[in-house]
Amino acid sequence: MTSLRLVRQIRARPSIVFEALTTPEGITSWWGPDAGPVLFADLDVRVGGRFKVRFRMLDGSEHESTGEYLEVAPHKRLVMSWQWTLGGEPDEAGNVSRLEFHFDPIDIGTQLTLTHAQLTTETSRESHGRGWTGALDKLTRRFALASAGDLDVRA
Amino acid sequence: MVNHRSDHLDRTFAALGDPTRRAILARLEREESASVSDLSKPFAIKLPAVMKHLDVLDEARLIVRSKRGRTVTVRLRPEPIRQAMDWLSRYERFWSKSLDRLAAYAERKEAEARRRER
């Protein structure tokens, strides 16, 4: 199981950070890897509801991802499935991953933890949580990227 | 063909889901290469069981085996792990930039809320 984990400490209370992730106004203000615009954000924030967000990058390419809300705990936790429906990586077509946000109150505001986990087969899901030992840690260190400080490979 | 690479990843992750196979990989990572009989020594399992684990690692393309005389030598193959790292780095770029902007937006909203509350 491969997962990416990013942590940000934000000078804003958890309710405000949660709204940034669960309102069209919020999503359209930040979603996407460059300063290109978010074209629309359809959000039905409830368990079983779906989201669809499309953005245009500065190079003109458009990308759209969609998914289902799996857990919605206001100001605390948000879990959804994720897949590209337009302009994603070709080798990821049809693959569903899992996106999880945790909102923890801290002195200055909120610690936001994002976990994006690749889901592949039942087998790999099964191994999820069992934990990879140092073997994989070593393997990944060996091929570590410059930004490895932000990466977390684990079961 | 679309899922060609993700099939590979499936096999990589499945192969890594077993402690004996991870121990074998860890050892190959330390020692570059080892013979099959050397590899089976630390484990309380018989040689055929070790061979089975090596088959799984081979199918996942995590190792290469080569035979010289009666000795089979096993080596690590880095490509599948590299593909997993590619997946990570793509999403790392996407989310890292997005979250920077999310933080800036939320901090603006917080400042507005405080002005209203005063």
CSV table of C-alpha atoms in Angstrom, one decimal, chain A:
chain,number,residue,atom,x,y,z
A,1,MET,CA,0.0,0.0,0.0
A,2,THR,CA,1.4,3.3,-1.0
A,3,SER,CA,0.2,6.5,0.6
A,4,LEU,CA,1.2,10.1,0.6
A,5,ARG,CA,0.9,12.1,3.7
A,6,LEU,CA,1.2,15.9,4.0
A,7,VAL,CA,0.8,18.0,7.1
A,8,ARG,CA,0.2,21.7,7.2
A,9,GLN,CA,-0.1,24.0,10.3
A,10,ILE,CA,-2.6,26.7,9.4
A,11,ARG,CA,-3.4,29.9,11.3
A,12,ALA,CA,-7.1,29.5,11.1
A,13,ARG,CA,-9.6,27.6,13.3
A,14,PRO,CA,-10.7,24.1,12.3
A,15,SER,CA,-14.2,25.2,11.2
A,16,ILE,CA,-12.7,27.7,8.7
A,17,VAL,CA,-10.3,25.1,7.3
A,18,PHE,CA,-13.1,22.6,7.1
A,19,GLU,CA,-15.2,25.1,5.1
A,20,ALA,CA,-12.3,25.7,2.7
A,21,LEU,CA,-12.6,22.1,1.8
A,22,THR,CA,-16.4,21.6,1.8
A,23,THR,CA,-17.8,24.7,0.1
A,24,PRO,CA,-17.6,25.6,-3.6
A,25,GLU,CA,-16.3,29.1,-2.7
A,26,GLY,CA,-13.5,27.4,-0.7
A,27,ILE,CA,-12.6,24.8,-3.2
A,28,THR,CA,-12.5,27.2,-6.1
A,29,SER,CA,-10.1,29.4,-4.2
A,30,TRP,CA,-7.3,26.9,-3.9
A,31,TRP,CA,-7.8,23.6,-5.7
A,32,GLY,CA,-5.2,22.7,-8.3
A,33,PRO,CA,-1.4,22.6,-8.7
A,34,ASP,CA,-0.9,26.0,-10.2
A,35,ALA,CA,-2.7,29.4,-10.4
A,36,GLY,CA,-5.1,28.3,-13.2
A,37,PRO,CA,-8.8,28.6,-12.4
A,38,VAL,CA,-11.2,26.1,-10.9
A,39,LEU,CA,-14.0,25.9,-13.5
A,40,PHE,CA,-16.6,24.3,-11.2
A,41,ALA,CA,-16.9,22.6,-7.9
A,42,ASP,CA,-20.0,20.5,-7.4
A,43,LEU,CA,-20.1,19.2,-3.8
A,44,ASP,CA,-22.7,17.2,-2.1
A,45,VAL,CA,-21.0,16.9,1.3
A,46,ARG,CA,-22.7,14.1,3.1
A,47,VAL,CA,-21.9,10.4,3.4
A,48,GLY,CA,-22.8,8.8,0.0
A,49,GLY,CA,-22.8,12.3,-1.7
A,50,ARG,CA,-20.4,13.0,-4.5
A,51,PHE,CA,-18.0,15.8,-5.5
A,52,LYS,CA,-16.8,16.8,-8.9
A,53,VAL,CA,-14.2,19.4,-9.4
A,54,ARG,CA,-12.7,20.7,-12.7
A,55,PHE,CA,-9.7,23.0,-13.0
A,56,ARG,CA,-7.7,24.5,-15.9
A,57,MET,CA,-4.0,24.7,-15.6
A,58,LEU,CA,-1.9,27.6,-16.8
A,59,ASP,CA,-0.8,25.5,-19.8
A,60,GLY,CA,-4.5,25.3,-20.9
A,61,SER,CA,-5.1,21.7,-20.0
A,62,GLU,CA,-8.3,20.8,-18.1
A,63,HIS,CA,-8.5,18.2,-15.4
A,64,GLU,CA,-11.4,16.8,-13.5
A,65,SER,CA,-11.7,14.5,-10.5
A,66,THR,CA,-14.6,13.0,-8.8
A,67,GLY,CA,-15.4,10.8,-5.9
A,68,GLU,CA,-17.8,9.9,-3.1
A,69,TYR,CA,-17.8,11.2,0.5
A,70,LEU,CA,-17.1,8.2,2.8
A,71,GLU,CA,-17.0,10.0,6.1
A,72,VAL,CA,-18.0,13.5,7.0
A,73,ALA,CA,-17.3,14.7,10.6
A,74,PRO,CA,-17.6,18.5,10.5
A,75,HIS,CA,-14.4,20.3,11.6
A,76,LYS,CA,-12.7,17.0,12.4
A,77,ARG,CA,-12.5,14.6,9.5
A,78,LEU,CA,-13.3,14.2,5.9
A,79,VAL,CA,-12.8,11.0,3.8
A,80,MET,CA,-13.6,10.5,0.2
A,81,SER,CA,-12.8,8.3,-2.8
A,82,TRP,CA,-10.9,9.9,-5.7
A,83,GLN,CA,-10.6,9.3,-9.3
A,84,TRP,CA,-9.6,11.3,-12.4
A,85,THR,CA,-12.4,11.6,-14.9
A,86,LEU,CA,-10.6,14.0,-17.3
A,87,GLY,CA,-6.9,14.7,-17.9
A,88,GLY,CA,-5.5,12.6,-15.2
A,89,GLU,CA,-2.5,10.3,-15.6
A,90,PRO,CA,-3.3,7.8,-18.4
A,91,ASP,CA,-1.9,4.9,-16.4
A,92,GLU,CA,-4.3,5.7,-13.6
A,93,ALA,CA,-7.5,5.6,-15.7
A,94,GLY,CA,-10.2,3.9,-13.8
A,95,ASN,CA,-8.2,3.6,-10.6
A,96,VAL,CA,-9.8,4.8,-7.4
A,97,SER,CA,-7.8,6.1,-4.5
A,98,ARG,CA,-8.7,7.3,-1.0
A,99,LEU,CA,-8.3,10.8,0.3
A,100,GLU,CA,-8.5,11.6,4.0
A,101,PHE,CA,-8.3,15.0,5.8
A,102,HIS,CA,-7.9,15.4,9.5
A,103,PHE,CA,-8.4,18.7,11.2
A,104,ASP,CA,-6.7,18.9,14.6
A,105,PRO,CA,-7.0,22.0,16.7
A,106,ILE,CA,-3.5,23.4,17.7
A,107,ASP,CA,-2.4,26.7,19.5
A,108,ILE,CA,-2.1,28.7,16.3
A,109,GLY,CA,-5.2,27.2,14.6
A,110,THR,CA,-5.4,23.9,12.8
A,111,GLN,CA,-3.1,21.1,11.9
A,112,LEU,CA,-4.4,19.7,8.6
A,113,THR,CA,-3.2,16.2,7.7
A,114,LEU,CA,-3.9,14.9,4.2
A,115,THR,CA,-3.5,11.2,3.4
A,116,HIS,CA,-3.9,10.1,-0.2
A,117,ALA,CA,-3.7,6.4,-0.4
A,118,GLN,CA,-3.5,4.2,-3.5
A,119,LEU,CA,-6.0,1.4,-3.6
A,120,THR,CA,-5.2,-1.4,-5.9
A,121,THR,CA,-6.3,-4.9,-5.4
A,122,GLU,CA,-8.0,-6.7,-2.5
A,123,THR,CA,-4.6,-8.1,-1.6
A,124,SER,CA,-3.0,-4.7,-1.2
A,125,ARG,CA,-6.0,-3.4,0.7
A,126,GLU,CA,-5.6,-6.5,3.0
A,127,SER,CA,-2.0,-5.6,3.7
A,128,HIS,CA,-3.2,-2.0,4.5
A,129,GLY,CA,-2.7,-1.4,8.2
A,130,ARG,CA,-0.5,-4.4,8.8
A,131,GLY,CA,2.5,-2.2,8.3
A,132,TRP,CA,5.5,-2.5,6.2
A,133,THR,CA,8.8,-3.1,8.0
A,134,GLY,CA,12.0,-1.3,7.6
A,135,ALA,CA,12.6,-3.3,4.4
A,136,LEU,CA,10.4,-1.0,2.4
A,137,ASP,CA,11.6,2.1,4.2
A,138,LYS,CA,15.1,1.2,3.1
A,139,LEU,CA,14.0,0.6,-0.4
A,140,THR,CA,12.2,3.9,-0.6
A,141,ARG,CA,15.0,5.7,1.0
A,142,ARG,CA,17.3,4.3,-1.6
A,143,PHE,CA,15.1,5.8,-4.3
A,144,ALA,CA,14.2,8.8,-2.3
A,145,LEU,CA,13.2,12.0,-4.1
A,146,ALA,CA,14.4,15.5,-3.3
A,147,SER,CA,11.1,16.1,-1.6
A,148,ALA,CA,11.1,12.9,0.4
A,149,GLY,CA,10.6,14.8,3.6
A,150,ASP,CA,7.0,15.2,2.6
A,151,LEU,CA,6.5,11.6,1.5
A,152,ASP,CA,5.3,8.8,3.6
A,153,VAL,CA,5.3,5.3,2.3
A,154,ARG,CA,3.6,2.9,4.6
A,155,ALA,CA,1.0,0.2,4.7
